[in-house]
């Protein structure tokens, strides 16, 4: 049986979320569904400690520090945060793991190159992030989230801006990472679509959990 890594108990946040309780296990591939304004992104930000709950508990049963990958809802919201090239942005995934970029292992570098090739952004390596299209930005942030081989991957509508081919390849890669690395994935979306066949749990949030 897979081990429990996160337990959420009676979580409340202002007037947005009420008495949310759930358990997340290693290797889960979770879809979080719900309408706009229902609290999906708020819940994710509470998990990431970006927001602080009004009441209730979020307990991590495993130390996931530096082992969480996160792709925000919109790549355009981070333009000002990343006045850097694509290559520099992706390597920031290792800032907390390594003291300096030059200490990255050959394995790390090869894996980054593999991801960049797989997501079709190798030719963007030297371009500034702010100069990219919305879909290109999203692919860069996805590669950044995957670069450090996270144990927990949190994706807030990550396929927005991706074309059909990129979406399919992205979901297939997620399935491989989930199965081979036992990476726990939380995927926020409005509809299951092509991820439905890979999902192990589904939660519906609209102020409360269903």
Backbone as JSON Lines, residues from 0, in Angstrom:
{"i":0,"aa":"X","n":[0.83,-1.19,0.0],"ca":[0.0,0.0,0.0],"c":[0.87,1.25,0.0]}
{"i":1,"aa":"X","n":[0.53,2.22,-0.84],"ca":[1.31,3.45,-0.91],"c":[1.15,4.26,0.37]}
{"i":2,"aa":"X","n":[2.21,4.97,0.74],"ca":[2.19,5.72,1.99],"c":[1.51,7.07,1.82]}
{"i":3,"aa":"X","n":[0.88,7.51,2.9],"ca":[0.22,8.81,2.92],"c":[1.28,9.9,3.01]}
{"i":4,"aa":"X","n":[1.19,10.92,2.15],"ca":[2.17,12.0,2.22],"c":[1.56,13.33,2.68]}
{"i":5,"aa":"X","n":[0.26,13.53,2.44],"ca":[-0.39,14.77,2.87],"c":[-1.77,14.44,3.42]}
{"i":6,"aa":"X","n":[-2.11,15.06,4.54],"ca":[-3.45,14.94,5.1],"c":[-4.02,16.33,5.36]}
{"i":7,"aa":"X","n":[-5.17,16.59,4.8],"ca":[-5.86,17.88,4.97],"c":[-7.11,17.63,5.8]}
{"i":8,"aa":"X","n":[-7.26,18.4,6.88],"ca":[-8.36,18.16,7.81],"c":[-9.1,19.45,8.13]}
{"i":9,"aa":"X","n":[-10.39,19.5,7.79],"ca":[-11.27,20.63,8.13],"c":[-10.65,21.98,7.75]}
{"i":10,"aa":"X","n":[-10.14,22.05,6.53],"ca":[-9.47,23.26,6.05],"c":[-10.48,24.33,5.67]}
{"i":11,"aa":"X","n":[-10.27,25.54,6.17],"ca":[-11.13,26.68,5.85],"c":[-10.27,27.87,5.44]}
{"i":12,"aa":"X","n":[-10.77,28.61,4.47],"ca":[-10.09,29.84,4.07],"c":[-11.13,30.91,3.77]}
{"i":13,"aa":"X","n":[-11.19,31.91,4.68],"ca":[-12.12,33.02,4.55],"c":[-13.51,32.52,4.14]}
{"i":14,"aa":"X","n":[-14.09,33.1,3.09],"ca":[-15.4,32.62,2.64],"c":[-15.28,31.82,1.34]}
{"i":15,"aa":"X","n":[-14.07,31.31,1.07],"ca":[-13.8,30.63,-0.2],"c":[-13.9,29.11,-0.05]}
{"i":16,"aa":"X","n":[-13.27,28.55,0.98],"ca":[-13.26,27.11,1.21],"c":[-13.8,26.78,2.59]}
{"i":17,"aa":"X","n":[-14.57,25.69,2.69],"ca":[-15.2,25.32,3.95],"c":[-15.01,23.83,4.23]}
{"i":18,"aa":"X","n":[-14.36,23.53,5.35],"ca":[-14.22,22.16,5.85],"c":[-13.73,21.16,4.79]}
{"i":19,"aa":"X","n":[-12.63,21.51,4.15],"ca":[-12.03,20.62,3.16],"c":[-11.17,19.57,3.87]}
{"i":20,"aa":"X","n":[-11.45,18.3,3.62],"ca":[-10.67,17.21,4.19],"c":[-10.37,16.19,3.1]}
{"i":21,"aa":"X","n":[-9.12,15.78,3.0],"ca":[-8.74,14.74,2.04],"c":[-7.36,14.19,2.38]}
{"i":22,"aa":"X","n":[-7.05,13.06,1.79],"ca":[-5.75,12.44,1.97],"c":[-5.09,12.23,0.61]}
{"i":23,"aa":"X","n":[-3.78,12.44,0.57],"ca":[-3.02,12.28,-0.66],"c":[-1.91,11.27,-0.41]}
{"i":24,"aa":"X","n":[-1.82,10.27,-1.28],"ca":[-0.84,9.2,-1.12],"c":[0.22,9.26,-2.22]}
{"i":25,"aa":"X","n":[1.37,8.69,-1.91],"ca":[2.45,8.6,-2.88],"c":[1.96,7.88,-4.13]}
{"i":26,"aa":"X","n":[2.21,8.5,-5.28],"ca":[1.83,7.88,-6.55],"c":[0.43,8.2,-7.01]}
{"i":27,"aa":"X","n":[-0.33,8.96,-6.22],"ca":[-1.66,9.39,-6.68],"c":[-1.53,10.28,-7.91]}
{"i":28,"aa":"X","n":[-2.49,10.17,-8.81],"ca":[-2.64,11.11,-9.93],"c":[-4.03,11.7,-9.76]}
{"i":29,"aa":"X","n":[-4.07,12.88,-9.16],"ca":[-5.32,13.49,-8.71],"c":[-5.76,14.59,-9.65]}
{"i":30,"aa":"X","n":[-7.03,14.57,-10.02],"ca":[-7.63,15.68,-10.76],"c":[-8.49,16.48,-9.79]}
{"i":31,"aa":"X","n":[-8.31,17.79,-9.79],"ca":[-9.17,18.67,-9.0],"c":[-10.01,19.48,-9.97]}
{"i":32,"aa":"X","n":[-11.31,19.27,-9.9],"ca":[-12.26,19.91,-10.8],"c":[-13.07,20.96,-10.05]}
{"i":33,"aa":"X","n":[-13.71,21.84,-10.81],"ca":[-14.59,22.83,-10.2],"c":[-14.7,24.06,-11.06]}
{"i":34,"aa":"X","n":[-15.7,24.9,-10.8],"ca":[-15.92,26.09,-11.61],"c":[-14.94,27.2,-11.27]}
{"i":35,"aa":"X","n":[-14.88,28.21,-12.13],"ca":[-14.11,29.41,-11.81],"c":[-14.64,30.01,-10.51]}
{"i":36,"aa":"X","n":[-13.72,30.39,-9.61],"ca":[-14.13,30.98,-8.35],"c":[-14.53,29.96,-7.31]}
{"i":37,"aa":"X","n":[-14.41,28.67,-7.64],"ca":[-14.81,27.63,-6.7],"c":[-13.78,27.33,-5.63]}
{"i":38,"aa":"X","n":[-12.54,27.83,-5.81],"ca":[-11.52,27.65,-4.78],"c":[-10.41,26.69,-5.12]}
{"i":39,"aa":"X","n":[-10.36,26.24,-6.38],"ca":[-9.32,25.27,-6.77],"c":[-7.92,25.85,-6.6]}
{"i":40,"aa":"X","n":[-7.7,27.04,-7.15],"ca":[-6.37,27.66,-7.06],"c":[-6.05,28.05,-5.62]}
{"i":41,"aa":"X","n":[-7.06,28.49,-4.88],"ca":[-6.86,28.82,-3.47],"c":[-6.38,27.6,-2.69]}
{"i":42,"aa":"X","n":[-7.0,26.46,-2.96],"ca":[-6.59,25.22,-2.29],"c":[-5.13,24.89,-2.6]}
{"i":43,"aa":"X","n":[-4.75,25.02,-3.86],"ca":[-3.36,24.75,-4.25],"c":[-2.4,25.7,-3.52]}
{"i":44,"aa":"X","n":[-2.75,26.96,-3.44],"ca":[-1.87,27.94,-2.77],"c":[-1.77,27.68,-1.28]}
{"i":45,"aa":"X","n":[-2.81,27.1,-0.69],"ca":[-2.74,26.71,0.71],"c":[-1.79,25.53,0.89]}
{"i":46,"aa":"X","n":[-1.85,24.57,-0.02],"ca":[-0.92,23.44,0.03],"c":[0.52,23.91,-0.08]}
{"i":47,"aa":"X","n":[0.74,24.91,-0.93],"ca":[2.09,25.42,-1.18],"c":[2.55,26.45,-0.15]}
{"i":48,"aa":"X","n":[1.66,26.75,0.81],"ca":[1.94,27.74,1.86],"c":[2.12,29.15,1.3]}
{"i":49,"aa":"X","n":[1.54,29.38,0.12],"ca":[1.5,30.74,-0.43],"c":[0.43,31.54,0.3]}
{"i":50,"aa":"X","n":[-0.66,30.86,0.66],"ca":[-1.71,31.42,1.49],"c":[-1.74,30.66,2.81]}
{"i":51,"aa":"X","n":[-2.3,31.3,3.85],"ca":[-2.42,30.66,5.15],"c":[-3.9,30.44,5.46]}
{"i":52,"aa":"X","n":[-4.25,29.22,5.82],"ca":[-5.64,28.89,6.09],"c":[-6.19,29.68,7.27]}
{"i":53,"aa":"X","n":[-7.5,29.92,7.25],"ca":[-8.18,30.56,8.37],"c":[-8.22,29.61,9.56]}
{"i":54,"aa":"X","n":[-8.5,28.33,9.27],"ca":[-8.47,27.29,10.29],"c":[-8.3,25.94,9.6]}
{"i":55,"aa":"X","n":[-8.1,24.9,10.41],"ca":[-7.87,23.58,9.85],"c":[-6.39,23.26,9.73]}
{"i":56,"aa":"X","n":[-6.09,22.04,9.31],"ca":[-4.71,21.57,9.28],"c":[-4.31,21.0,7.93]}
{"i":57,"aa":"X","n":[-3.08,21.27,7.54],"ca":[-2.44,20.6,6.4],"c":[-1.17,19.96,6.94]}
{"i":58,"aa":"X","n":[-1.17,18.64,6.96],"ca":[-0.03,17.92,7.54],"c":[0.71,17.14,6.46]}
{"i":59,"aa":"X","n":[2.02,17.4,6.37],"ca":[2.87,16.66,5.45],"c":[3.51,15.51,6.22]}
{"i":60,"aa":"X","n":[3.24,14.28,5.8],"ca":[3.78,13.1,6.47],"c":[5.18,12.77,5.98]}
{"i":61,"aa":"X","n":[5.63,13.48,4.97],"ca":[6.97,13.29,4.42],"c":[7.56,14.66,4.15]}
{"i":62,"aa":"X","n":[8.87,14.81,4.4],"ca":[9.52,16.08,4.13],"c":[9.69,16.27,2.62]}
{"i":63,"aa":"X","n":[8.89,17.18,2.07],"ca":[8.92,17.41,0.63],"c":[9.64,18.7,0.26]}
{"i":64,"aa":"X","n":[10.37,19.27,1.21],"ca":[11.11,20.51,0.93],"c":[12.04,20.29,-0.25]}
{"i":65,"aa":"X","n":[11.99,21.21,-1.21],"ca":[12.79,21.14,-2.45],"c":[12.41,19.97,-3.34]}
{"i":66,"aa":"X","n":[11.28,19.33,-3.05],"ca":[10.84,18.18,-3.85],"c":[9.45,18.41,-4.44]}
{"i":67,"aa":"X","n":[9.04,19.69,-4.49],"ca":[7.73,20.03,-5.05],"c":[7.92,20.84,-6.33]}
{"i":68,"aa":"X","n":[7.31,20.38,-7.41],"ca":[7.28,21.13,-8.66],"c":[5.92,21.8,-8.8]}
{"i":69,"aa":"X","n":[5.9,23.03,-9.31],"ca":[4.65,23.78,-9.4],"c":[4.58,24.56,-10.7]}
{"i":70,"aa":"X","n":[3.46,24.42,-11.4],"ca":[3.2,25.21,-12.6],"c":[1.95,26.04,-12.33]}
{"i":71,"aa":"X","n":[2.06,27.37,-12.3],"ca":[0.91,28.22,-12.0],"c":[-0.1,28.24,-13.14]}
{"i":72,"aa":"X","n":[-1.24,28.84,-12.85],"ca":[-2.35,28.83,-13.8],"c":[-2.02,29.54,-15.1]}
{"i":73,"aa":"X","n":[-1.31,30.64,-15.03],"ca":[-1.0,31.41,-16.23],"c":[0.46,31.8,-16.25]}
{"i":74,"aa":"X","n":[1.14,31.45,-17.33],"ca":[2.57,31.78,-17.45],"c":[2.79,33.28,-17.51]}
{"i":75,"aa":"X","n":[1.81,34.03,-18.0],"ca":[1.98,35.47,-18.16],"c":[2.07,36.19,-16.82]}
{"i":76,"aa":"X","n":[1.61,35.54,-15.74],"ca":[1.64,36.19,-14.43],"c":[3.03,36.23,-13.82]}
{"i":77,"aa":"X","n":[4.0,35.52,-14.43],"ca":[5.34,35.47,-13.86],"c":[6.37,36.19,-14.72]}
{"i":78,"aa":"X","n":[5.93,36.97,-15.69],"ca":[6.87,37.69,-16.56],"c":[7.86,38.51,-15.75]}
{"i":79,"aa":"X","n":[7.35,39.29,-14.81],"ca":[8.22,40.18,-14.04],"c":[9.12,39.44,-13.07]}
{"i":80,"aa":"X","n":[8.73,38.21,-12.72],"ca":[9.53,37.41,-11.8],"c":[10.74,36.83,-12.48]}
{"i":81,"aa":"X","n":[10.64,36.64,-13.78],"ca":[11.7,35.96,-14.53],"c":[12.27,36.84,-15.65]}
{"i":82,"aa":"X","n":[13.03,37.91,-15.34],"ca":[13.67,38.69,-16.4],"c":[14.95,38.0,-16.84]}
{"i":83,"aa":"X","n":[14.8,36.8,-17.4],"ca":[15.95,35.96,-17.69],"c":[15.68,35.13,-18.93]}
{"i":84,"aa":"X","n":[16.71,34.39,-19.36],"ca":[16.56,33.52,-20.52],"c":[15.85,32.23,-20.1]}
{"i":85,"aa":"X","n":[15.4,31.49,-21.1],"ca":[14.74,30.21,-20.86],"c":[15.67,29.27,-20.09]}
{"i":86,"aa":"X","n":[16.92,29.19,-20.52],"ca":[17.89,28.31,-19.87],"c":[18.08,28.68,-18.4]}
{"i":87,"aa":"X","n":[18.18,29.97,-18.11],"ca":[18.37,30.43,-16.74],"c":[17.16,30.13,-15.87]}
{"i":88,"aa":"X","n":[15.98,30.31,-16.44],"ca":[14.75,30.05,-15.69],"c":[14.65,28.58,-15.3]}
{"i":89,"aa":"X","n":[14.92,27.7,-16.24],"ca":[14.81,26.26,-15.97],"c":[15.82,25.85,-14.89]}
{"i":90,"aa":"X","n":[17.0,26.42,-14.93],"ca":[18.03,26.05,-13.96],"c":[17.73,26.57,-12.55]}
{"i":91,"aa":"X","n":[16.81,27.52,-12.42],"ca":[16.44,27.97,-11.07],"c":[15.76,26.86,-10.29]}
{"i":92,"aa":"X","n":[15.34,25.8,-10.95],"ca":[14.77,24.65,-10.24],"c":[15.8,24.01,-9.32]}
{"i":93,"aa":"X","n":[17.1,24.3,-9.55],"ca":[18.16,23.68,-8.77],"c":[18.78,24.63,-7.75]}
{"i":94,"aa":"X","n":[18.26,25.84,-7.63],"ca":[18.85,26.82,-6.72],"c":[18.87,26.32,-5.29]}
{"i":95,"aa":"X","n":[17.78,25.69,-4.84],"ca":[17.71,25.21,-3.47],"c":[18.41,23.87,-3.27]}
{"i":96,"aa":"X","n":[18.68,23.2,-4.39],"ca":[19.34,21.9,-4.31],"c":[20.85,22.04,-4.42]}
{"i":97,"aa":"X","n":[21.29,22.96,-5.26],"ca":[22.72,23.18,-5.47],"c":[23.05,24.63,-5.1]}
{"i":98,"aa":"X","n":[24.27,24.86,-4.68],"ca":[24.67,26.21,-4.32],"c":[24.82,27.09,-5.54]}
{"i":99,"aa":"X","n":[25.36,26.53,-6.6],"ca":[25.59,27.28,-7.83],"c":[25.25,26.39,-9.02]}
{"i":100,"aa":"X","n":[24.84,27.03,-10.13],"ca":[24.49,26.27,-11.32],"c":[25.65,25.4,-11.8]}
{"i":101,"aa":"X","n":[26.89,25.88,-11.62],"ca":[28.03,25.14,-12.15],"c":[28.21,23.79,-11.45]}
{"i":102,"aa":"X","n":[27.57,23.59,-10.29],"ca":[27.69,22.34,-9.56],"c":[26.66,21.3,-10.01]}
{"i":103,"aa":"X","n":[25.81,21.66,-10.95],"ca":[24.84,20.68,-11.46],"c":[25.58,19.51,-12.08]}
{"i":104,"aa":"X","n":[25.06,18.31,-11.85],"ca":[25.7,17.12,-12.39],"c":[25.44,16.98,-13.89]}
{"i":105,"aa":"X","n":[26.22,16.14,-14.53],"ca":[26.0,15.83,-15.94],"c":[24.61,15.23,-16.12]}
{"i":106,"aa":"X","n":[24.2,14.41,-15.15],"ca":[22.88,13.78,-15.2],"c":[21.78,14.85,-15.19]}
{"i":107,"aa":"X","n":[21.94,15.86,-14.32],"ca":[20.97,16.96,-14.25],"c":[20.87,17.68,-15.6]}
{"i":108,"aa":"X","n":[22.02,18.01,-16.15],"ca":[22.07,18.75,-17.41],"c":[21.46,17.93,-18.55]}
{"i":109,"aa":"X","n":[21.79,16.66,-18.59],"ca":[21.26,15.79,-19.64],"c":[19.74,15.67,-19.51]}
{"i":110,"aa":"X","n":[19.24,15.6,-18.28],"ca":[17.8,15.47,-18.08],"c":[17.08,16.75,-18.51]}
{"i":111,"aa":"X","n":[17.67,17.9,-18.22],"ca":[17.09,19.17,-18.66],"c":[17.04,19.21,-20.18]}
{"i":112,"aa":"X","n":[18.13,18.82,-20.83],"ca":[18.15,18.81,-22.29],"c":[17.11,17.86,-22.86]}
{"i":113,"aa":"X","n":[16.95,16.7,-22.2],"ca":[15.94,15.73,-22.63],"c":[14.54,16.36,-22.54]}
{"i":114,"aa":"X","n":[14.25,17.03,-21.43],"ca":[12.93,17.66,-21.26],"c":[12.71,18.77,-22.28]}
{"i":115,"aa":"X","n":[13.74,19.59,-22.49],"ca":[13.61,20.7,-23.44],"c":[13.37,20.19,-24.85]}
{"i":116,"aa":"X","n":[14.06,19.12,-25.21],"ca":[13.83,18.51,-26.53],"c":[12.4,17.96,-26.61]}
{"i":117,"aa":"X","n":[11.98,17.29,-25.55],"ca":[10.69,16.62,-25.55],"c":[9.52,17.61,-25.61]}
{"i":118,"aa":"X","n":[9.74,18.79,-25.04],"ca":[8.69,19.8,-25.04],"c":[8.9,20.87,-26.12]}
{"i":119,"aa":"X","n":[9.88,20.62,-26.99],"ca":[10.06,21.48,-28.15],"c":[10.51,22.89,-27.85]}
{"i":120,"aa":"X","n":[11.36,23.05,-26.83],"ca":[11.82,24.4,-26.49],"c":[13.34,24.53,-26.53]}
{"i":121,"aa":"X","n":[14.03,23.53,-27.06],"ca":[15.49,23.59,-27.12],"c":[15.96,24.8,-27.92]}
{"i":122,"aa":"X","n":[15.25,25.12,-28.98],"ca":[15.66,26.25,-29.82],"c":[15.37,27.59,-29.16]}
{"i":123,"aa":"X","n":[14.68,27.58,-28.02],"ca":[14.35,28.82,-27.29],"c":[15.33,29.06,-26.13]}
{"i":124,"aa":"X","n":[16.3,28.2,-25.99],"ca":[17.18,28.18,-24.82],"c":[17.75,29.55,-24.45]}
{"i":125,"aa":"X","n":[18.15,30.33,-25.44],"ca":[18.82,31.61,-25.17],"c":[17.87,32.81,-25.25]}
{"i":126,"aa":"X","n":[16.61,32.57,-25.53],"ca":[15.64,33.65,-25.65],"c":[15.16,34.11,-24.28]}
{"i":127,"aa":"X","n":[14.8,35.39,-24.19],"ca":[14.23,35.91,-22.95],"c":[12.81,35.39,-22.78]}
{"i":128,"aa":"X","n":[12.47,35.03,-21.56],"ca":[11.15,34.49,-21.25],"c":[10.03,35.44,-21.67]}
{"i":129,"aa":"X","n":[10.23,36.74,-21.43],"ca":[9.17,37.72,-21.71],"c":[8.9,37.86,-23.21]}
{"i":130,"aa":"X","n":[9.8,37.37,-24.04],"ca":[9.62,37.48,-25.49],"c":[8.85,36.3,-26.09]}
{"i":131,"aa":"X","n":[8.55,35.31,-25.27],"ca":[7.91,34.09,-25.77],"c":[6.39,34.25,-25.85]}
{"i":132,"aa":"X","n":[5.77,33.38,-26.64],"ca":[4.31,33.33,-26.7],"c":[3.78,32.67,-25.43]}
{"i":133,"aa":"X","n":[2.48,32.75,-25.21],"ca":[1.89,32.16,-24.01],"c":[2.12,30.67,-23.92]}
{"i":134,"aa":"X","n":[1.94,29.96,-25.04],"ca":[2.16,28.52,-25.06],"c":[3.61,28.14,-24.8]}
{"i":135,"aa":"X","n":[4.53,28.93,-25.37],"ca":[5.96,28.67,-25.15],"c":[6.32,28.89,-23.69]}
{"i":136,"aa":"X","n":[5.8,29.95,-23.1],"ca":[6.06,30.22,-21.68],"c":[5.57,29.07,-20.81]}
{"i":137,"aa":"X","n":[4.39,28.57,-21.14],"ca":[3.83,27.48,-20.35],"c":[4.7,26.24,-20.42]}
{"i":138,"aa":"X","n":[5.23,25.94,-21.61],"ca":[6.1,24.78,-21.77],"c":[7.4,24.95,-20.99]}
{"i":139,"aa":"X","n":[7.93,26.17,-20.95],"ca":[9.15,26.45,-20.17],"c":[8.89,26.18,-18.69]}
{"i":140,"aa":"X","n":[7.76,26.65,-18.18],"ca":[7.46,26.47,-16.76],"c":[7.19,25.0,-16.43]}
{"i":141,"aa":"X","n":[6.64,24.27,-17.38],"ca":[6.44,22.83,-17.17],"c":[7.79,22.13,-17.07]}
{"i":142,"aa":"X","n":[8.71,22.44,-17.97],"ca":[10.05,21.84,-17.92],"c":[10.74,22.21,-16.62]}
{"i":143,"aa":"X","n":[10.61,23.46,-16.21],"ca":[11.22,23.89,-14.94],"c":[10.67,23.08,-13.77]}
{"i":144,"aa":"X","n":[9.36,22.84,-13.76],"ca":[8.74,22.09,-12.67],"c":[9.21,20.64,-12.64]}
{"i":145,"aa":"X","n":[9.51,20.09,-13.82],"ca":[9.92,18.69,-13.92],"c":[11.43,18.49,-13.75]}
{"i":146,"aa":"X","n":[12.21,19.56,-13.92],"ca":[13.67,19.44,-14.0],"c":[14.29,18.82,-12.76]}
{"i":147,"aa":"X","n":[13.74,19.11,-11.61],"ca":[14.33,18.65,-10.35],"c":[13.75,17.32,-9.89]}
{"i":148,"aa":"X","n":[13.04,16.63,-10.81],"ca":[12.42,15.34,-10.51],"c":[11.66,15.36,-9.18]}
{"i":149,"aa":"X","n":[10.62,16.19,-9.12],"ca":[9.89,16.37,-7.85],"c":[9.16,15.11,-7.41]}
{"i":150,"aa":"X","n":[8.96,14.98,-6.1],"ca":[8.14,13.9,-5.56],"c":[6.66,14.27,-5.62]}
{"i":151,"aa":"X","n":[6.37,15.58,-5.56],"ca":[5.01,16.08,-5.68],"c":[4.99,17.14,-6.77]}
{"i":152,"aa":"X","n":[4.11,16.96,-7.74],"ca":[3.98,17.88,-8.87],"c":[2.58,18.48,-8.85]}
{"i":153,"aa":"X","n":[2.51,19.8,-8.71],"ca":[1.23,20.5,-8.63],"c":[1.06,21.36,-9.87]}
{"i":154,"aa":"X","n":[-0.02,21.11,-10.61],"ca":[-0.23,21.74,-11.91],"c":[-1.59,22.43,-11.92]}
{"i":155,"aa":"X","n":[-1.58,23.75,-12.05],"ca":[-2.83,24.52,-12.03],"c":[-3.22,24.88,-13.46]}
{"i":156,"aa":"X","n":[-4.07,24.07,-14.07],"ca":[-4.49,24.23,-15.46],"c":[-3.27,24.42,-16.37]}
{"i":157,"aa":"X","n":[-2.33,23.48,-16.33],"ca":[-1.06,23.65,-17.04],"c":[-1.15,23.55,-18.55]}
{"i":158,"aa":"X","n":[-2.25,22.99,-19.05],"ca":[-2.35,22.79,-20.5],"c":[-2.95,23.99,-21.23]}
{"i":159,"aa":"X","n":[-3.28,25.06,-20.5],"ca":[-3.78,26.28,-21.14],"c":[-2.68,26.86,-22.04]}
{"i":160,"aa":"X","n":[-3.01,27.14,-23.28],"ca":[-2.04,27.72,-24.21],"c":[-1.25,26.7,-25.0]}
{"i":161,"aa":"X","n":[-1.38,25.42,-24.64],"ca":[-0.67,24.37,-25.38],"c":[-1.53,23.9,-26.55]}
{"i":162,"aa":"X","n":[-0.89,23.63,-27.69],"ca":[-1.64,23.07,-28.81],"c":[-1.93,21.6,-28.54]}
{"i":163,"aa":"X","n":[-2.76,20.99,-29.38],"ca":[-3.22,19.62,-29.15],"c":[-2.07,18.62,-29.07]}
{"i":164,"aa":"X","n":[-1.09,18.77,-29.96],"ca":[0.05,17.85,-29.96],"c":[0.85,18.0,-28.67]}
{"i":165,"aa":"X","n":[1.1,19.24,-28.26],"ca":[1.85,19.49,-27.02],"c":[1.1,18.97,-25.81]}
{"i":166,"aa":"X","n":[-0.23,19.15,-25.8],"ca":[-1.04,18.65,-24.69],"c":[-0.92,17.13,-24.57]}
{"i":167,"aa":"X","n":[-1.05,16.44,-25.69],"ca":[-1.0,14.98,-25.68],"c":[0.36,14.49,-25.19]}
{"i":168,"aa":"X","n":[1.43,15.07,-25.71],"ca":[2.77,14.67,-25.3],"c":[2.99,14.96,-23.82]}
{"i":169,"aa":"X","n":[2.49,16.11,-23.37],"ca":[2.62,16.51,-21.97],"c":[1.94,15.49,-21.05]}
{"i":170,"aa":"X","n":[0.71,15.12,-21.37],"ca":[-0.04,14.18,-20.54],"c":[0.63,12.81,-20.55]}
{"i":171,"aa":"X","n":[1.12,12.38,-21.7],"ca":[1.82,11.09,-21.78],"c":[3.08,11.1,-20.91]}
{"i":172,"aa":"X","n":[3.8,12.22,-20.92],"ca":[4.99,12.34,-20.08],"c":[4.63,12.3,-18.6]}
{"i":173,"aa":"X","n":[3.53,12.96,-18.25],"ca":[3.08,12.94,-16.85],"c":[2.77,11.52,-16.41]}
{"i":174,"aa":"X","n":[2.13,10.76,-17.27],"ca":[1.78,9.39,-16.93],"c":[3.03,8.56,-16.68]}
{"i":175,"aa":"X","n":[4.05,8.75,-17.51],"ca":[5.31,8.02,-17.34],"c":[5.97,8.4,-16.02]}
{"i":176,"aa":"X","n":[6.02,9.7,-15.73],"ca":[6.63,10.18,-14.49],"c":[5.88,9.65,-13.27]}
{"i":177,"aa":"X","n":[4.56,9.65,-13.36],"ca":[3.73,9.15,-12.27],"c":[3.97,7.66,-12.02]}
{"i":178,"aa":"X","n":[4.03,6.88,-13.08],"ca":[4.16,5.43,-12.95],"c":[5.59,5.02,-12.6]}
{"i":179,"aa":"X","n":[6.57,5.56,-13.31],"ca":[7.95,5.1,-13.14],"c":[8.61,5.67,-11.89]}
{"i":180,"aa":"X","n":[8.32,6.93,-11.57],"ca":[8.97,7.58,-10.42],"c":[8.08,7.63,-9.18]}
{"i":181,"aa":"X","n":[6.84,7.14,-9.32],"ca":[5.84,7.23,-8.23],"c":[5.66,8.68,-7.79]}
{"i":182,"aa":"X","n":[5.8,9.59,-8.74],"ca":[5.59,11.01,-8.45],"c":[4.1,11.26,-8.25]}
{"i":183,"aa":"X","n":[3.76,11.91,-7.15],"ca":[2.37,12.27,-6.88],"c":[2.03,13.52,-7.68]}
{"i":184,"aa":"X","n":[0.93,13.48,-8.4],"ca":[0.54,14.59,-9.27],"c":[-0.83,15.11,-8.88]}
{"i":185,"aa":"X","n":[-0.93,16.42,-8.74],"ca":[-2.21,17.1,-8.53],"c":[-2.45,18.0,-9.73]}
{"i":186,"aa":"X","n":[-3.49,17.72,-10.47],"ca":[-3.75,18.39,-11.75],"c":[-5.08,19.12,-11.65]}
{"i":187,"aa":"X","n":[-5.03,20.45,-11.62],"ca":[-6.25,21.26,-11.56],"c":[-6.74,21.53,-12.98]}
{"i":188,"aa":"X","n":[-8.02,21.27,-13.21],"ca":[-8.56,21.44,-14.55],"c":[-10.07,21.67,-14.5]}
{"i":189,"aa":"X","n":[-10.62,22.17,-15.61],"ca":[-12.08,22.34,-15.72],"c":[-12.73,21.08,-16.27]}
{"i":190,"aa":"X","n":[-11.95,20.26,-16.96],"ca":[-12.51,19.05,-17.56],"c":[-11.42,17.99,-17.63]}
{"i":191,"aa":"X","n":[-11.81,16.73,-17.51],"ca":[-10.84,15.64,-17.5],"c":[-10.2,15.43,-18.86]}
{"i":192,"aa":"X","n":[-11.01,15.43,-19.93],"ca":[-10.45,15.3,-21.27],"c":[-9.5,14.13,-21.39]}
{"i":193,"aa":"X","n":[-8.3,14.42,-21.96],"ca":[-7.36,13.34,-22.25],"c":[-6.64,12.81,-21.02]}
{"i":194,"aa":"X","n":[-6.78,13.47,-19.85],"ca":[-6.12,12.94,-18.65],"c":[-6.98,11.9,-17.94]}
{"i":195,"aa":"X","n":[-8.25,11.77,-18.35],"ca":[-9.2,10.94,-17.6],"c":[-8.71,9.51,-17.4]}
{"i":196,"aa":"X","n":[-8.09,8.92,-18.42],"ca":[-7.69,7.52,-18.33],"c":[-6.5,7.29,-17.4]}
{"i":197,"aa":"X","n":[-5.82,8.39,-17.01],"ca":[-4.66,8.26,-16.14],"c":[-4.97,8.6,-14.67]}
{"i":198,"aa":"X","n":[-6.09,9.24,-14.43],"ca":[-6.42,9.73,-13.1],"c":[-6.77,8.59,-12.15]}
{"i":199,"aa":"X","n":[-6.24,8.66,-10.91],"ca":[-6.57,7.67,-9.89],"c":[-7.6,8.18,-8.88]}
{"i":200,"aa":"X","n":[-7.67,9.51,-8.72],"ca":[-8.65,10.12,-7.81],"c":[-9.14,11.42,-8.41]}
{"i":201,"aa":"X","n":[-10.4,11.75,-8.15],"ca":[-10.98,13.01,-8.61],"c":[-11.67,13.7,-7.44]}
{"i":202,"aa":"X","n":[-11.35,14.98,-7.24],"ca":[-12.02,15.8,-6.23],"c":[-12.68,16.98,-6.93]}
{"i":203,"aa":"X","n":[-13.88,17.3,-6.5],"ca":[-14.61,18.45,-7.04],"c":[-14.72,19.5,-5.95]}
{"i":204,"aa":"X","n":[-14.17,20.67,-6.22],"ca":[-14.19,21.76,-5.23],"c":[-15.01,22.93,-5.76]}
{"i":205,"aa":"X","n":[-16.01,23.28,-5.0],"ca":[-16.8,24.49,-5.25],"c":[-17.2,25.08,-3.89]}
{"i":206,"aa":"X","n":[-16.18,25.59,-3.21],"ca":[-16.37,26.06,-1.85],"c":[-16.23,24.94,-0.84]}
{"i":207,"aa":"X","n":[-16.79,23.78,-1.16],"ca":[-16.66,22.57,-0.37],"c":[-16.16,21.46,-1.27]}
{"i":208,"aa":"X","n":[-15.72,20.37,-0.65],"ca":[-15.22,19.22,-1.39],"c":[-16.33,18.21,-1.61]}
{"i":209,"aa":"X","n":[-16.43,17.72,-2.85],"ca":[-17.42,16.69,-3.16],"c":[-16.73,15.47,-3.75]}
